[in-house]
Amino acid sequence: MHTISKLLLTAVLAVPLLAPAQGLQLQKSADGFDHYNGQITVRGQYTRSFDDEILGDAVCFNVDDADAALIPRRGGDARSAWFCFRNQDTAVNTFKLGNKPPRGYCGHQGRATVTVNQYAVYTEESEGTDVAKLVSASAVGKAQPVRCYQGE
């Protein structure tokens, strides 16, 4: 019985070591980014805005709150969990975002689960965004047009 207890204790202690099957590990900090190795899979909303003042025509991803903890942040960094794709052409093709939206609309959005790697957190105090390479996508919902921002 003593051997079984040891075996169970060893198994219980080993589970936390096996649990993080995915994740990002800081590789280096350079050029205004914290660069990470590894990959993550997150759920959320992909967006393509043709008229963003800062990003221009870019496909980005807003991570659901349930998966936000997978996005690395330094202490005190309270930004929301989102990033733009390094491989924009792949993202456009994956989410079938090739055509401009109808008149009066300035982009598309839809839901998906994505796996990304080569994650880099933007660390500067100016305008910028995290970036990641799209590896794969699943549960991709059909892109819906998004109305242009009208201001107040």
mmCIF file of C-alpha atoms in Angstrom:
data_model
loop_
_atom_site.group_PDB
_atom_site.id
_atom_site.type_symbol
_atom_site.label_atom_id
_atom_site.label_comp_id
_atom_site.label_asym_id
_atom_site.label_seq_id
_atom_site.Cartn_x
_atom_site.Cartn_y
_atom_site.Cartn_z
ATOM 1 C CA MET A 1 0.000 0.000 0.000
ATOM 2 C CA HIS A 2 2.889 2.343 0.742
ATOM 3 C CA THR A 3 4.129 2.011 -2.876
ATOM 4 C CA ILE A 4 0.702 2.940 -4.248
ATOM 5 C CA SER A 5 0.616 6.057 -2.045
ATOM 6 C CA LYS A 6 4.024 7.129 -3.351
ATOM 7 C CA LEU A 7 2.926 6.509 -6.921
ATOM 8 C CA LEU A 8 -0.260 8.564 -6.463
ATOM 9 C CA LEU A 9 1.639 11.388 -4.775
ATOM 10 C CA THR A 10 4.175 11.452 -7.610
ATOM 11 C CA ALA A 11 1.364 11.523 -10.192
ATOM 12 C CA VAL A 12 -0.441 14.379 -8.406
ATOM 13 C CA LEU A 13 2.751 16.424 -8.134
ATOM 14 C CA ALA A 14 3.583 15.863 -11.803
ATOM 15 C CA VAL A 15 0.218 17.092 -13.145
ATOM 16 C CA PRO A 16 1.076 20.818 -12.826
ATOM 17 C CA LEU A 17 4.228 20.175 -14.849
ATOM 18 C CA LEU A 18 2.204 18.601 -17.634
ATOM 19 C CA ALA A 19 -0.717 21.059 -17.565
ATOM 20 C CA PRO A 20 0.812 23.959 -19.522
ATOM 21 C CA ALA A 21 0.872 22.111 -22.833
ATOM 22 C CA GLN A 22 0.825 25.484 -24.532
ATOM 23 C CA GLY A 23 2.234 28.810 -23.545
ATOM 24 C CA LEU A 24 4.661 31.558 -24.291
ATOM 25 C CA GLN A 25 8.107 32.025 -22.795
ATOM 26 C CA LEU A 26 9.981 35.333 -22.957
ATOM 27 C CA GLN A 27 12.901 35.042 -25.371
ATOM 28 C CA LYS A 28 14.227 38.614 -25.464
ATOM 29 C CA SER A 29 13.306 42.285 -25.249
ATOM 30 C CA ALA A 30 14.391 44.358 -28.255
ATOM 31 C CA ASP A 31 13.187 47.082 -30.608
ATOM 32 C CA GLY A 32 10.200 48.044 -28.460
ATOM 33 C CA PHE A 33 8.878 44.474 -28.129
ATOM 34 C CA ASP A 34 9.060 41.558 -25.722
ATOM 35 C CA HIS A 35 9.546 38.559 -28.047
ATOM 36 C CA TYR A 36 8.135 35.174 -26.997
ATOM 37 C CA ASN A 37 8.750 31.560 -28.028
ATOM 38 C CA GLY A 38 5.984 28.958 -27.955
ATOM 39 C CA GLN A 39 2.414 29.025 -29.143
ATOM 40 C CA ILE A 40 -1.063 29.560 -27.763
ATOM 41 C CA THR A 41 -4.590 28.812 -28.899
ATOM 42 C CA VAL A 42 -7.200 31.454 -28.098
ATOM 43 C CA ARG A 43 -10.833 32.142 -28.914
ATOM 44 C CA GLY A 44 -12.184 35.514 -29.910
ATOM 45 C CA GLN A 45 -13.106 37.873 -32.706
ATOM 46 C CA TYR A 46 -11.084 38.567 -35.823
ATOM 47 C CA THR A 47 -11.464 41.989 -37.370
ATOM 48 C CA ARG A 48 -10.342 43.673 -40.548
ATOM 49 C CA SER A 49 -10.576 47.423 -40.687
ATOM 50 C CA PHE A 50 -9.822 49.048 -44.023
ATOM 51 C CA ASP A 51 -9.664 52.571 -42.608
ATOM 52 C CA ASP A 52 -7.960 52.389 -39.202
ATOM 53 C CA GLU A 53 -6.082 55.669 -38.665
ATOM 54 C CA ILE A 54 -3.045 53.931 -37.144
ATOM 55 C CA LEU A 55 -3.027 50.386 -38.518
ATOM 56 C CA GLY A 56 -4.443 51.000 -41.974
ATOM 57 C CA ASP A 57 -5.773 47.816 -43.610
ATOM 58 C CA ALA A 58 -5.033 45.230 -40.931
ATOM 59 C CA VAL A 59 -6.419 41.910 -39.688
ATOM 60 C CA CYS A 60 -6.313 41.735 -35.901
ATOM 61 C CA PHE A 61 -7.721 39.504 -33.171
ATOM 62 C CA ASN A 62 -9.537 40.407 -29.932
ATOM 63 C CA VAL A 63 -9.096 37.585 -27.417
ATOM 64 C CA ASP A 64 -12.090 36.472 -25.328
ATOM 65 C CA ASP A 65 -11.864 37.284 -21.609
ATOM 66 C CA ALA A 66 -11.772 33.552 -20.833
ATOM 67 C CA ASP A 67 -8.448 33.212 -22.723
ATOM 68 C CA ALA A 68 -6.977 36.665 -21.987
ATOM 69 C CA ALA A 69 -4.601 35.300 -19.336
ATOM 70 C CA LEU A 70 -2.674 33.524 -22.115
ATOM 71 C CA ILE A 71 -1.600 36.912 -23.518
ATOM 72 C CA PRO A 72 1.594 38.012 -21.740
ATOM 73 C CA ARG A 73 1.546 41.361 -19.960
ATOM 74 C CA ARG A 74 4.120 43.038 -17.722
ATOM 75 C CA GLY A 75 3.028 44.056 -14.243
ATOM 76 C CA GLY A 76 0.869 47.169 -14.447
ATOM 77 C CA ASP A 77 0.018 46.668 -18.141
ATOM 78 C CA ALA A 78 -3.777 46.710 -18.183
ATOM 79 C CA ARG A 79 -4.246 46.766 -21.966
ATOM 80 C CA SER A 80 -6.874 44.470 -23.407
ATOM 81 C CA ALA A 81 -5.768 41.169 -24.940
ATOM 82 C CA TRP A 82 -5.512 41.703 -28.685
ATOM 83 C CA PHE A 83 -2.948 41.520 -31.441
ATOM 84 C CA CYS A 84 -2.540 41.881 -35.185
ATOM 85 C CA PHE A 85 -1.268 39.118 -37.422
ATOM 86 C CA ARG A 86 2.322 39.191 -38.722
ATOM 87 C CA ASN A 87 1.251 37.206 -41.775
ATOM 88 C CA GLN A 88 -1.584 39.406 -43.029
ATOM 89 C CA ASP A 89 -2.045 37.552 -46.341
ATOM 90 C CA THR A 90 -2.517 34.270 -44.495
ATOM 91 C CA ALA A 91 -5.060 35.887 -42.159
ATOM 92 C CA VAL A 92 -6.997 37.443 -45.068
ATOM 93 C CA ASN A 93 -7.166 34.058 -46.810
ATOM 94 C CA THR A 94 -7.929 32.054 -43.657
ATOM 95 C CA PHE A 95 -10.857 34.283 -42.688
ATOM 96 C CA LYS A 96 -11.949 34.809 -46.331
ATOM 97 C CA LEU A 97 -11.584 38.600 -46.143
ATOM 98 C CA GLY A 98 -10.553 39.284 -49.719
ATOM 99 C CA ASN A 99 -13.241 41.748 -50.778
ATOM 100 C CA LYS A 100 -13.935 45.243 -49.538
ATOM 101 C CA PRO A 101 -17.199 45.519 -47.606
ATOM 102 C CA PRO A 102 -20.315 47.121 -49.110
ATOM 103 C CA ARG A 103 -20.656 50.912 -49.255
ATOM 104 C CA GLY A 104 -21.108 52.402 -45.768
ATOM 105 C CA TYR A 105 -19.098 49.606 -44.171
ATOM 106 C CA CYS A 106 -15.376 49.839 -43.372
ATOM 107 C CA GLY A 107 -14.416 46.327 -42.375
ATOM 108 C CA HIS A 108 -15.368 42.788 -41.450
ATOM 109 C CA GLN A 109 -15.506 40.769 -38.259
ATOM 110 C CA GLY A 110 -16.209 37.220 -37.200
ATOM 111 C CA ARG A 111 -15.438 34.658 -34.526
ATOM 112 C CA ALA A 112 -12.737 32.006 -34.551
ATOM 113 C CA THR A 113 -10.293 29.995 -32.529
ATOM 114 C CA VAL A 114 -6.704 30.675 -33.572
ATOM 115 C CA THR A 115 -3.322 29.175 -32.822
ATOM 116 C CA VAL A 116 -0.448 31.653 -32.992
ATOM 117 C CA ASN A 117 3.294 31.717 -32.388
ATOM 118 C CA GLN A 118 6.092 34.301 -32.713
ATOM 119 C CA TYR A 119 4.163 36.480 -30.268
ATOM 120 C CA ALA A 120 5.613 39.934 -29.555
ATOM 121 C CA VAL A 121 4.223 42.347 -26.970
ATOM 122 C CA TYR A 122 4.533 46.023 -27.912
ATOM 123 C CA THR A 123 6.218 47.744 -24.939
ATOM 124 C CA GLU A 124 6.567 51.371 -26.067
ATOM 125 C CA GLU A 125 4.379 54.217 -24.810
ATOM 126 C CA SER A 126 3.424 55.329 -28.318
ATOM 127 C CA GLU A 127 0.934 53.872 -30.771
ATOM 128 C CA GLY A 128 1.572 50.229 -31.564
ATOM 129 C CA THR A 129 0.174 46.758 -31.180
ATOM 130 C CA ASP A 130 1.149 43.247 -30.220
ATOM 131 C CA VAL A 131 1.810 40.970 -33.200
ATOM 132 C CA ALA A 132 1.677 37.204 -33.683
ATOM 133 C CA LYS A 133 1.993 34.739 -36.556
ATOM 134 C CA LEU A 134 -1.205 32.880 -37.445
ATOM 135 C CA VAL A 135 -0.473 29.138 -37.444
ATOM 136 C CA SER A 136 -4.009 27.795 -37.835
ATOM 137 C CA ALA A 137 -7.667 28.609 -37.252
ATOM 138 C CA SER A 138 -10.737 26.555 -36.434
ATOM 139 C CA ALA A 139 -14.409 27.228 -35.764
ATOM 140 C CA VAL A 140 -14.139 30.164 -38.172
ATOM 141 C CA GLY A 141 -17.425 32.019 -38.351
ATOM 142 C CA LYS A 142 -18.480 33.834 -41.515
ATOM 143 C CA ALA A 143 -17.191 37.406 -41.678
ATOM 144 C CA GLN A 144 -19.861 40.063 -41.243
ATOM 145 C CA PRO A 145 -19.519 43.660 -42.521
ATOM 146 C CA VAL A 146 -18.869 46.393 -39.924
ATOM 147 C CA ARG A 147 -20.330 49.877 -40.359
ATOM 148 C CA CYS A 148 -17.941 52.805 -40.642
ATOM 149 C CA TYR A 149 -17.345 54.818 -37.482
ATOM 150 C CA GLN A 150 -19.447 57.966 -37.658
ATOM 151 C CA GLY A 151 -18.026 59.827 -34.624
ATOM 152 C CA GLU A 152 -20.116 61.948 -32.326
#
